[in-house]
């Protein structure tokens, strides 16, 4: 088995302990991974704190060039990184390849952003200027569904702003992140970026650590509440990108042959383990049967297998705990609705569940009311678009949503009133580094991407001079 190392103070080091990483397609141990101790976490934070003064004073143009060098290094290793990502995460190799490529794209498109001084007032009596200063050490906690891309949602902007970092990947998907750490060690000065791993025991230590100025967390809403409570002790800055229960509303007049593939692809990417995936579909009575039939056909045609195998379109659930959760949801869905495709776990090693379409189900069923985070999609009826909108908005979450229909005016009216951070019309899951991204309600606090995301990693600093 290949050796993996933590990155602490510019050095690739062994963990004080080790932990196994399982391939979800085989349930076999893929590698033994270093596991950091609390002492190693403290060493990583201390290294980041020591590196902060010189890194924050370095011209932003130099920080930018290092980010671009990091992107170049990722691009050179893209094939091996993608293969390793599929082995530990489970997604098809085509999706892993896209994740690495999109990571490079994000870094390169975020690196040119700047933090110019803004002159608020300049007259005979005073000069008022607004600056943006880095915060200090940023702790980034990354989930297991997109371990590399979600790092690129945080690290480029945090580093560009002049912060230093401690990055912690999820315990079930640490390996590709550690390989990325090897690339970063060759690019950034010692201590600027540190990567540690754990078994979900060091996260609370990070969020409470007095020398960490900000936590950027992506994960479930329940864990986000714990992060928020822990950060309150030191009044840390936080950015929380949390769970979603994204609704798609299919209006009368939409074309089922266009809508169904768009919704299916947005619901079942990465086996449905996407925060912004379509999680529930509301379809007008006049189209309901046609949309359900086409979604079921697409589900039946899906190739569920090891992500490294040619032709696989849906890989396994990433870990045993989530696999068991989705199987329990399937059992309830059979009682609460009508399973028209899928509905079974594969009888073989690996955490495989076939894409499942559930029709004739109500809003209070768990599959609809809670985020399933797996390859199971409920399809619900409506006759009045206002009713569909109210039902779509009637959850504690508001990460994303979409409206599908040929009547552009009606679609825009519904989209503008959808209570979500980002809403699409006749598409879903279309985002980019230049488009601000954040959730409403219990789907998060703060913004990622674009100038707004860069500002999240800074402290507003106003200088008001008498003339």
Short mmCIF file of C-alpha atoms in Angstrom, two decimals:
data_model
loop_
_atom_site.label_atom_id
_atom_site.label_comp_id
_atom_site.label_asym_id
_atom_site.label_seq_id
_atom_site.Cartn_x
_atom_site.Cartn_y
_atom_site.Cartn_z
CA UNK A 1 0.00 0.00 0.00
CA UNK A 2 1.17 3.54 -0.80
CA UNK A 3 2.33 5.81 2.02
CA UNK A 4 0.35 8.95 2.86
CA UNK A 5 1.40 11.83 5.08
CA UNK A 6 -0.03 14.78 6.95
CA UNK A 7 1.23 18.25 6.02
CA UNK A 8 2.37 20.23 9.07
CA UNK A 9 4.66 23.26 8.91
CA UNK A 10 5.83 22.43 5.41
CA UNK A 11 6.79 18.84 6.31
CA UNK A 12 5.12 15.60 5.23
CA UNK A 13 4.82 13.66 8.47
CA UNK A 14 3.29 10.44 9.76
CA UNK A 15 0.24 10.56 11.95
CA UNK A 16 0.52 9.68 15.61
CA UNK A 17 -2.00 6.95 14.75
CA UNK A 18 -3.37 5.33 11.59
CA UNK A 19 -6.84 4.53 10.32
CA UNK A 20 -8.19 2.42 7.45
CA UNK A 21 -9.83 3.94 4.39
CA UNK A 22 -12.40 1.68 2.70
CA UNK A 23 -13.18 1.49 -1.01
CA UNK A 24 -17.00 1.80 -1.09
CA UNK A 25 -17.23 -0.25 -4.28
CA UNK A 26 -15.59 -3.31 -2.70
CA UNK A 27 -15.81 -2.74 1.08
CA UNK A 28 -12.11 -3.61 1.18
CA UNK A 29 -9.43 -1.51 2.85
CA UNK A 30 -7.89 0.71 0.20
CA UNK A 31 -5.08 2.11 2.35
CA UNK A 32 -3.96 2.83 5.86
CA UNK A 33 -4.09 6.57 6.40
CA UNK A 34 -2.27 8.69 8.96
CA UNK A 35 -4.54 9.92 11.75
CA UNK A 36 -3.56 13.12 13.52
CA UNK A 37 -3.59 13.47 17.28
CA UNK A 38 -4.75 16.55 19.14
CA UNK A 39 -1.09 17.44 19.62
CA UNK A 40 -0.59 17.35 15.85
CA UNK A 41 -3.65 19.54 15.32
CA UNK A 42 -2.18 22.03 17.78
CA UNK A 43 1.15 21.87 15.94
CA UNK A 44 -0.60 22.57 12.64
CA UNK A 45 -2.44 25.57 14.11
CA UNK A 46 0.78 26.86 15.67
CA UNK A 47 2.57 26.54 12.33
CA UNK A 48 -0.22 28.42 10.55
CA UNK A 49 -0.19 31.13 13.23
CA UNK A 50 3.59 31.53 12.93
CA UNK A 51 3.41 31.72 9.13
CA UNK A 52 0.61 34.31 9.10
CA UNK A 53 2.61 37.54 9.59
CA UNK A 54 4.95 37.01 6.64
CA UNK A 55 2.27 35.47 4.40
CA UNK A 56 -0.20 38.30 5.03
CA UNK A 57 2.46 40.91 4.25
CA UNK A 58 3.44 39.20 1.00
CA UNK A 59 2.10 41.13 -2.00
CA UNK A 60 -1.17 39.74 -3.26
CA UNK A 61 0.39 39.32 -6.70
CA UNK A 62 2.86 36.81 -5.24
CA UNK A 63 0.12 34.93 -3.41
CA UNK A 64 -1.79 34.83 -6.67
CA UNK A 65 1.15 33.30 -8.54
CA UNK A 66 1.44 30.54 -5.95
CA UNK A 67 -2.23 29.71 -6.34
CA UNK A 68 -1.73 29.41 -10.08
CA UNK A 69 1.33 27.20 -9.52
CA UNK A 70 -0.84 25.00 -7.29
CA UNK A 71 -3.41 24.71 -10.10
CA UNK A 72 -0.64 23.76 -12.54
CA UNK A 73 0.54 21.02 -10.15
CA UNK A 74 -2.99 19.63 -9.84
CA UNK A 75 -3.36 19.59 -13.60
CA UNK A 76 -0.12 17.64 -14.03
CA UNK A 77 -1.33 14.98 -11.57
CA UNK A 78 -4.98 15.03 -12.68
CA UNK A 79 -5.18 11.44 -13.93
CA UNK A 80 -3.71 9.82 -10.81
CA UNK A 81 -5.71 12.11 -8.50
CA UNK A 82 -8.96 11.27 -10.29
CA UNK A 83 -8.33 7.54 -10.09
CA UNK A 84 -7.56 7.73 -6.37
CA UNK A 85 -10.63 9.90 -5.80
CA UNK A 86 -12.87 7.29 -7.42
CA UNK A 87 -11.33 4.53 -5.33
CA UNK A 88 -11.95 6.28 -2.01
CA UNK A 89 -15.13 8.23 -2.82
CA UNK A 90 -16.89 5.87 -5.22
CA UNK A 91 -18.07 8.23 -7.97
CA UNK A 92 -17.53 7.21 -11.62
CA UNK A 93 -14.09 8.03 -12.99
CA UNK A 94 -15.63 10.52 -15.42
CA UNK A 95 -17.06 12.47 -12.47
CA UNK A 96 -13.77 12.32 -10.55
CA UNK A 97 -11.92 13.58 -13.62
CA UNK A 98 -14.41 16.42 -13.88
CA UNK A 99 -13.99 17.22 -10.18
CA UNK A 100 -10.22 17.62 -10.52
CA UNK A 101 -10.62 19.66 -13.70
CA UNK A 102 -13.22 21.91 -12.10
CA UNK A 103 -10.95 22.36 -9.07
CA UNK A 104 -8.20 23.64 -11.37
CA UNK A 105 -10.74 25.87 -13.10
CA UNK A 106 -11.93 27.32 -9.78
CA UNK A 107 -8.42 28.12 -8.57
CA UNK A 108 -7.46 29.80 -11.84
CA UNK A 109 -10.63 31.89 -11.97
CA UNK A 110 -10.53 32.95 -8.32
CA UNK A 111 -6.82 33.81 -8.26
CA UNK A 112 -7.19 37.09 -10.26
CA UNK A 113 -9.57 38.60 -7.70
CA UNK A 114 -8.24 41.60 -5.80
CA UNK A 115 -8.75 43.53 -2.57
CA UNK A 116 -8.48 47.16 -3.66
CA UNK A 117 -8.75 50.04 -1.23
CA UNK A 118 -12.18 51.66 -1.53
CA UNK A 119 -12.36 55.42 -1.05
CA UNK A 120 -15.68 56.11 0.67
CA UNK A 121 -15.23 59.87 1.01
CA UNK A 122 -12.53 62.30 -0.10
CA UNK A 123 -13.22 66.01 0.49
CA UNK A 124 -11.90 69.10 2.24
CA UNK A 125 -12.73 67.81 5.73
CA UNK A 126 -11.90 64.11 5.66
CA UNK A 127 -10.57 61.09 3.78
CA UNK A 128 -12.38 57.82 4.53
CA UNK A 129 -10.91 54.60 3.14
CA UNK A 130 -12.07 51.00 3.40
CA UNK A 131 -9.51 48.21 3.58
CA UNK A 132 -9.88 44.45 3.73
CA UNK A 133 -7.43 42.72 6.07
CA UNK A 134 -6.85 38.97 6.48
CA UNK A 135 -8.25 37.32 9.60
CA UNK A 136 -5.44 34.96 10.58
CA UNK A 137 -5.67 31.16 10.70
CA UNK A 138 -8.64 29.68 8.81
CA UNK A 139 -9.87 26.17 9.60
CA UNK A 140 -11.50 24.43 6.63
CA UNK A 141 -13.59 21.33 7.31
CA UNK A 142 -14.39 19.39 4.11
CA UNK A 143 -17.08 16.70 3.60
CA UNK A 144 -16.77 13.40 1.77
CA UNK A 145 -18.95 14.01 -1.29
CA UNK A 146 -16.59 16.39 -3.17
CA UNK A 147 -13.40 16.40 -1.10
CA UNK A 148 -11.20 18.17 -3.65
CA UNK A 149 -13.63 20.58 -5.30
CA UNK A 150 -14.98 21.76 -1.96
CA UNK A 151 -11.44 22.48 -0.84
CA UNK A 152 -11.24 24.77 -3.88
CA UNK A 153 -14.37 26.57 -2.68
CA UNK A 154 -12.39 27.70 0.37
CA UNK A 155 -8.59 27.56 0.06
CA UNK A 156 -7.98 29.85 -2.95
CA UNK A 157 -9.93 32.75 -1.46
CA UNK A 158 -8.64 32.23 2.09
CA UNK A 159 -5.03 32.17 0.89
CA UNK A 160 -5.45 34.98 -1.62
CA UNK A 161 -6.79 37.21 1.16
CA UNK A 162 -3.60 36.57 3.15
CA UNK A 163 -4.82 33.97 5.65
CA UNK A 164 -3.05 30.75 6.54
CA UNK A 165 -4.91 27.45 6.81
CA UNK A 166 -5.51 24.16 8.56
CA UNK A 167 -7.53 21.84 6.31
CA UNK A 168 -9.32 18.73 7.59
CA UNK A 169 -10.89 16.31 5.10
CA UNK A 170 -13.57 13.80 6.06
CA UNK A 171 -12.23 10.56 7.61
CA UNK A 172 -13.69 8.42 4.83
CA UNK A 173 -12.10 10.44 1.98
CA UNK A 174 -8.71 11.76 3.16
CA UNK A 175 -6.33 10.18 0.64
CA UNK A 176 -6.69 12.43 -2.40
CA UNK A 177 -6.54 15.47 -0.12
CA UNK A 178 -3.23 14.25 1.31
CA UNK A 179 -1.91 13.81 -2.23
CA UNK A 180 -2.98 17.37 -2.96
CA UNK A 181 -1.09 18.34 0.18
CA UNK A 182 2.10 16.96 -1.36
CA UNK A 183 1.61 19.32 -4.28
CA UNK A 184 0.88 22.27 -1.99
CA UNK A 185 4.01 21.56 0.08
CA UNK A 186 6.11 22.25 -3.02
CA UNK A 187 4.34 25.56 -3.72
CA UNK A 188 3.53 27.37 -0.50
CA UNK A 189 5.91 28.48 2.27
CA UNK A 190 6.08 26.30 5.39
CA UNK A 191 3.06 26.67 7.65
CA UNK A 192 0.85 28.51 5.16
CA UNK A 193 -1.16 25.36 4.42
CA UNK A 194 -1.46 22.44 6.85
CA UNK A 195 -3.53 19.29 6.33
CA UNK A 196 -4.52 16.95 9.17
CA UNK A 197 -6.91 13.99 9.36
CA UNK A 198 -9.07 12.53 12.09
CA UNK A 199 -11.91 10.14 12.92
CA UNK A 200 -14.40 12.98 13.46
CA UNK A 201 -12.77 13.73 16.82
CA UNK A 202 -10.69 16.82 15.94
CA UNK A 203 -13.44 18.91 14.35
CA UNK A 204 -14.76 20.17 17.72
CA UNK A 205 -11.16 20.98 18.76
CA UNK A 206 -10.76 23.07 15.61
CA UNK A 207 -14.01 24.98 16.00
CA UNK A 208 -13.17 25.82 19.63
CA UNK A 209 -9.46 26.53 19.08
CA UNK A 210 -8.53 30.02 20.26
CA UNK A 211 -5.86 30.48 17.59
CA UNK A 212 -8.23 29.77 14.68
CA UNK A 213 -9.91 32.99 13.56
CA UNK A 214 -12.47 31.54 11.13
CA UNK A 215 -14.09 28.21 10.34
CA UNK A 216 -15.31 27.46 6.84
CA UNK A 217 -17.46 24.35 7.07
CA UNK A 218 -19.43 22.33 4.52
CA UNK A 219 -21.64 19.54 5.84
CA UNK A 220 -24.99 18.73 7.38
CA UNK A 221 -27.21 21.32 9.04
CA UNK A 222 -27.11 19.40 12.34
CA UNK A 223 -23.31 19.45 12.43
CA UNK A 224 -23.37 23.08 11.30
CA UNK A 225 -25.36 23.96 14.43
CA UNK A 226 -22.65 22.36 16.55
CA UNK A 227 -19.95 24.27 14.67
CA UNK A 228 -21.83 27.51 15.23
CA UNK A 229 -22.26 26.84 18.95
CA UNK A 230 -18.62 25.89 19.40
CA UNK A 231 -17.37 28.93 17.49
CA UNK A 232 -19.46 31.22 19.70
CA UNK A 233 -17.05 30.85 22.63
CA UNK A 234 -14.38 32.84 20.76
CA UNK A 235 -16.82 34.66 18.44
CA UNK A 236 -15.12 33.13 15.42
CA UNK A 237 -16.05 34.16 11.93
CA UNK A 238 -17.89 31.30 10.27
CA UNK A 239 -19.07 30.34 6.83
CA UNK A 240 -21.50 27.41 6.85
CA UNK A 241 -22.60 25.68 3.66
CA UNK A 242 -25.12 23.19 4.97
CA UNK A 243 -27.80 20.76 3.87
CA UNK A 244 -30.38 21.33 1.20
CA UNK A 245 -33.67 19.82 0.14
CA UNK A 246 -33.80 21.37 -3.31
CA UNK A 247 -37.15 21.35 -5.06
CA UNK A 248 -37.71 21.31 -8.81
CA UNK A 249 -41.08 22.65 -9.99
CA UNK A 250 -42.26 21.48 -13.42
CA UNK A 251 -44.88 23.89 -14.72
CA UNK A 252 -47.65 23.15 -17.23
CA UNK A 253 -46.43 23.35 -20.80
CA UNK A 254 -42.94 22.01 -20.06
CA UNK A 255 -41.53 19.33 -22.37
CA UNK A 256 -41.13 16.01 -20.48
CA UNK A 257 -38.49 14.84 -22.95
CA UNK A 258 -36.33 17.84 -22.04
CA UNK A 259 -37.20 18.15 -18.38
CA UNK A 260 -36.70 14.52 -17.35
CA UNK A 261 -33.03 14.19 -18.43
CA UNK A 262 -32.20 17.57 -16.91
CA UNK A 263 -33.75 16.66 -13.59
CA UNK A 264 -32.39 13.11 -13.58
CA UNK A 265 -28.82 14.26 -14.17
CA UNK A 266 -29.15 16.87 -11.43
CA UNK A 267 -30.65 14.39 -8.98
CA UNK A 268 -28.37 11.39 -9.43
CA UNK A 269 -24.92 12.87 -9.98
CA UNK A 270 -22.53 11.33 -7.45
CA UNK A 271 -25.31 8.88 -6.50
CA UNK A 272 -27.41 11.80 -5.28
CA UNK A 273 -24.76 12.82 -2.74
CA UNK A 274 -24.74 16.48 -3.75
CA UNK A 275 -25.91 19.30 -1.47
CA UNK A 276 -27.42 21.12 -4.47
CA UNK A 277 -28.93 18.06 -6.14
CA UNK A 278 -32.63 17.97 -6.96
CA UNK A 279 -34.10 16.24 -3.91
CA UNK A 280 -37.83 16.45 -4.68
CA UNK A 281 -39.82 17.16 -7.83
CA UNK A 282 -43.23 18.84 -8.05
CA UNK A 283 -44.92 18.15 -11.40
CA UNK A 284 -48.16 19.59 -12.75
CA UNK A 285 -51.02 17.13 -13.13
CA UNK A 286 -51.02 17.44 -16.93
CA UNK A 287 -47.39 16.23 -17.12
CA UNK A 288 -47.12 14.01 -14.07
CA UNK A 289 -47.44 10.58 -15.65
CA UNK A 290 -45.17 11.47 -18.59
CA UNK A 291 -42.41 12.88 -16.37
CA UNK A 292 -42.58 9.91 -13.97
CA UNK A 293 -42.41 7.46 -16.87
CA UNK A 294 -39.36 9.14 -18.40
CA UNK A 295 -37.56 9.44 -15.07
CA UNK A 296 -38.22 5.74 -14.39
CA UNK A 297 -36.85 4.81 -17.81
CA UNK A 298 -33.65 6.77 -17.17
CA UNK A 299 -33.29 5.10 -13.76
CA UNK A 300 -33.68 1.64 -15.27
CA UNK A 301 -31.04 2.45 -17.90
CA UNK A 302 -28.44 3.57 -15.36
CA UNK A 303 -25.33 1.40 -15.02
CA UNK A 304 -24.59 0.94 -11.31
CA UNK A 305 -21.10 -0.39 -10.68
CA UNK A 306 -17.56 0.29 -9.53
CA UNK A 307 -16.65 3.79 -10.66
CA UNK A 308 -13.42 2.52 -12.26
CA UNK A 309 -15.34 0.27 -14.67
CA UNK A 310 -16.00 1.49 -18.19
CA UNK A 311 -19.59 2.60 -18.70
CA UNK A 312 -20.53 3.06 -15.03
CA UNK A 313 -22.94 5.98 -14.61
CA UNK A 314 -23.77 5.63 -10.91
CA UNK A 315 -21.26 4.51 -8.30
CA UNK A 316 -21.79 3.34 -4.73
CA UNK A 317 -22.88 5.31 -1.70
CA UNK A 318 -19.69 6.64 -0.15
CA UNK A 319 -19.78 4.99 3.28
CA UNK A 320 -21.56 2.37 5.32
CA UNK A 321 -23.37 4.82 7.61
CA UNK A 322 -24.92 6.69 4.68
CA UNK A 323 -25.70 3.41 2.91
CA UNK A 324 -27.66 2.19 5.92
CA UNK A 325 -29.47 5.52 6.17
CA UNK A 326 -30.56 5.41 2.52
CA UNK A 327 -31.70 1.80 2.82
CA UNK A 328 -33.89 2.81 5.75
CA UNK A 329 -35.33 5.65 3.68
CA UNK A 330 -36.09 3.14 0.90
CA UNK A 331 -38.04 0.96 3.32
CA UNK A 332 -40.14 3.94 4.36
CA UNK A 333 -40.60 5.08 0.75
CA UNK A 334 -42.12 1.72 -0.15
CA UNK A 335 -44.71 2.26 2.57
CA UNK A 336 -45.33 5.93 1.83
CA UNK A 337 -45.32 5.93 -1.98
CA UNK A 338 -45.14 3.87 -5.16
CA UNK A 339 -41.65 2.78 -6.26
CA UNK A 340 -41.66 2.86 -10.08
CA UNK A 341 -37.94 2.20 -10.63
CA UNK A 342 -35.09 0.91 -8.52
CA UNK A 343 -35.83 0.60 -4.83
CA UNK A 344 -33.22 -2.03 -4.03
CA UNK A 345 -29.68 -2.34 -2.79
CA UNK A 346 -27.44 -4.48 -4.97
CA UNK A 347 -26.82 -7.98 -3.55
CA UNK A 348 -23.02 -7.89 -3.73
CA UNK A 349 -20.07 -6.29 -1.94
CA UNK A 350 -20.10 -2.51 -2.08
CA UNK A 351 -22.59 0.14 -1.03
CA UNK A 352 -24.66 0.03 -4.22
CA UNK A 353 -28.25 1.25 -4.48
CA UNK A 354 -30.05 1.52 -7.78
CA UNK A 355 -31.44 4.93 -8.79
CA UNK A 356 -34.96 4.99 -7.39
CA UNK A 357 -38.03 6.95 -8.47
CA UNK A 358 -40.91 7.17 -6.00
CA UNK A 359 -44.33 8.43 -7.19
CA UNK A 360 -47.62 9.15 -5.42
CA UNK A 361 -46.01 10.29 -2.17
CA UNK A 362 -46.97 13.11 0.20
CA UNK A 363 -44.99 16.04 1.54
CA UNK A 364 -44.93 14.70 5.09
CA UNK A 365 -43.15 11.46 4.10
CA UNK A 366 -39.56 11.38 5.37
CA UNK A 367 -38.19 11.01 1.84
CA UNK A 368 -39.74 14.39 0.98
CA UNK A 369 -39.47 16.24 4.29
CA UNK A 370 -35.81 15.34 4.96
CA UNK A 371 -32.71 15.47 2.78
CA UNK A 372 -32.06 11.90 1.59
CA UNK A 373 -28.52 12.47 0.24
CA UNK A 374 -28.72 9.36 -1.91
CA UNK A 375 -30.09 8.04 -5.22
CA UNK A 376 -33.79 8.20 -4.31
CA UNK A 377 -36.06 10.83 -5.86
CA UNK A 378 -39.71 11.53 -4.89
CA UNK A 379 -42.07 12.97 -7.52
CA UNK A 380 -45.15 14.83 -6.26
CA UNK A 381 -48.26 16.21 -8.00
CA UNK A 382 -49.68 19.71 -8.02
CA UNK A 383 -52.45 21.48 -9.92
CA UNK A 384 -51.82 25.09 -8.84
CA UNK A 385 -48.31 26.62 -9.25
CA UNK A 386 -48.90 28.71 -6.13
CA UNK A 387 -49.46 25.51 -4.17
CA UNK A 388 -46.27 24.00 -5.59
CA UNK A 389 -44.30 27.10 -4.60
CA UNK A 390 -45.68 27.05 -1.07
CA UNK A 391 -44.79 23.38 -0.70
CA UNK A 392 -41.33 23.92 -2.15
CA UNK A 393 -40.71 26.75 0.33
CA UNK A 394 -42.23 24.89 3.26
CA UNK A 395 -39.04 23.37 4.66
CA UNK A 396 -36.31 24.66 7.00
CA UNK A 397 -33.80 24.54 4.12
CA UNK A 398 -33.14 26.85 1.20
CA UNK A 399 -29.94 25.98 -0.60
CA UNK A 400 -31.14 25.79 -4.21
CA UNK A 401 -34.11 25.12 -6.42
CA UNK A 402 -35.25 25.13 -10.03
CA UNK A 403 -38.29 25.95 -12.14
CA UNK A 404 -38.96 24.21 -15.45
CA UNK A 405 -41.43 25.42 -18.07
CA UNK A 406 -42.02 27.04 -21.43
CA UNK A 407 -43.82 30.11 -20.07
CA UNK A 408 -40.80 32.29 -19.28
CA UNK A 409 -42.79 34.95 -17.44
CA UNK A 410 -44.47 32.42 -15.14
CA UNK A 411 -41.19 30.55 -14.55
CA UNK A 412 -39.38 33.77 -13.61
CA UNK A 413 -42.20 34.82 -11.29
CA UNK A 414 -42.02 31.50 -9.43
CA UNK A 415 -38.20 31.55 -9.37
CA UNK A 416 -38.09 35.05 -7.88
CA UNK A 417 -40.30 33.91 -5.01
CA UNK A 418 -38.50 30.64 -4.31
CA UNK A 419 -36.84 30.87 -0.89
CA UNK A 420 -33.38 29.58 -1.76
CA UNK A 421 -29.89 30.96 -2.18
CA UNK A 422 -29.74 30.08 -5.87
CA UNK A 423 -32.60 29.27 -8.22
CA UNK A 424 -32.30 28.08 -11.81
CA UNK A 425 -34.78 28.21 -14.66
CA UNK A 426 -34.88 25.24 -17.06
CA UNK A 427 -31.64 23.87 -15.58
CA UNK A 428 -30.12 22.91 -12.24
CA UNK A 429 -26.61 22.65 -10.74
CA UNK A 430 -25.16 25.41 -12.89
CA UNK A 431 -22.64 27.36 -10.79
CA UNK A 432 -19.20 28.88 -11.15
CA UNK A 433 -16.43 30.75 -9.35
CA UNK A 434 -17.76 34.13 -10.53
CA UNK A 435 -21.27 33.55 -9.13
CA UNK A 436 -21.84 34.13 -5.38
CA UNK A 437 -23.07 30.98 -3.64
CA UNK A 438 -24.86 30.64 -0.31
CA UNK A 439 -27.93 29.23 1.36
CA UNK A 440 -30.98 30.69 3.08
CA UNK A 441 -32.67 29.53 6.28
CA UNK A 442 -30.93 26.46 7.77
CA UNK A 443 -28.92 25.84 4.60
CA UNK A 444 -26.12 28.09 5.73
CA UNK A 445 -24.55 31.39 6.69
CA UNK A 446 -22.21 33.42 4.53
CA UNK A 447 -21.19 33.36 0.90
CA UNK A 448 -18.65 31.42 -1.16
CA UNK A 449 -17.16 32.32 -4.57
CA UNK A 450 -16.67 35.64 -6.32
CA UNK A 451 -15.81 38.98 -4.66
CA UNK A 452 -18.41 38.33 -1.96
CA UNK A 453 -16.72 35.06 -1.05
CA UNK A 454 -13.30 36.70 -0.91
CA UNK A 455 -14.64 39.34 1.48
CA UNK A 456 -15.80 36.56 3.83
CA UNK A 457 -12.14 35.79 4.58
CA UNK A 458 -11.34 39.38 5.58
CA UNK A 459 -11.91 41.89 8.33
CA UNK A 460 -13.38 45.24 7.29
CA UNK A 461 -10.94 48.00 8.28
CA UNK A 462 -11.94 51.64 7.88
CA UNK A 463 -9.45 54.52 8.22
CA UNK A 464 -11.03 57.95 8.73
CA UNK A 465 -8.55 60.84 8.44
CA UNK A 466 -9.20 64.49 9.26
CA UNK A 467 -8.15 67.05 6.65
#
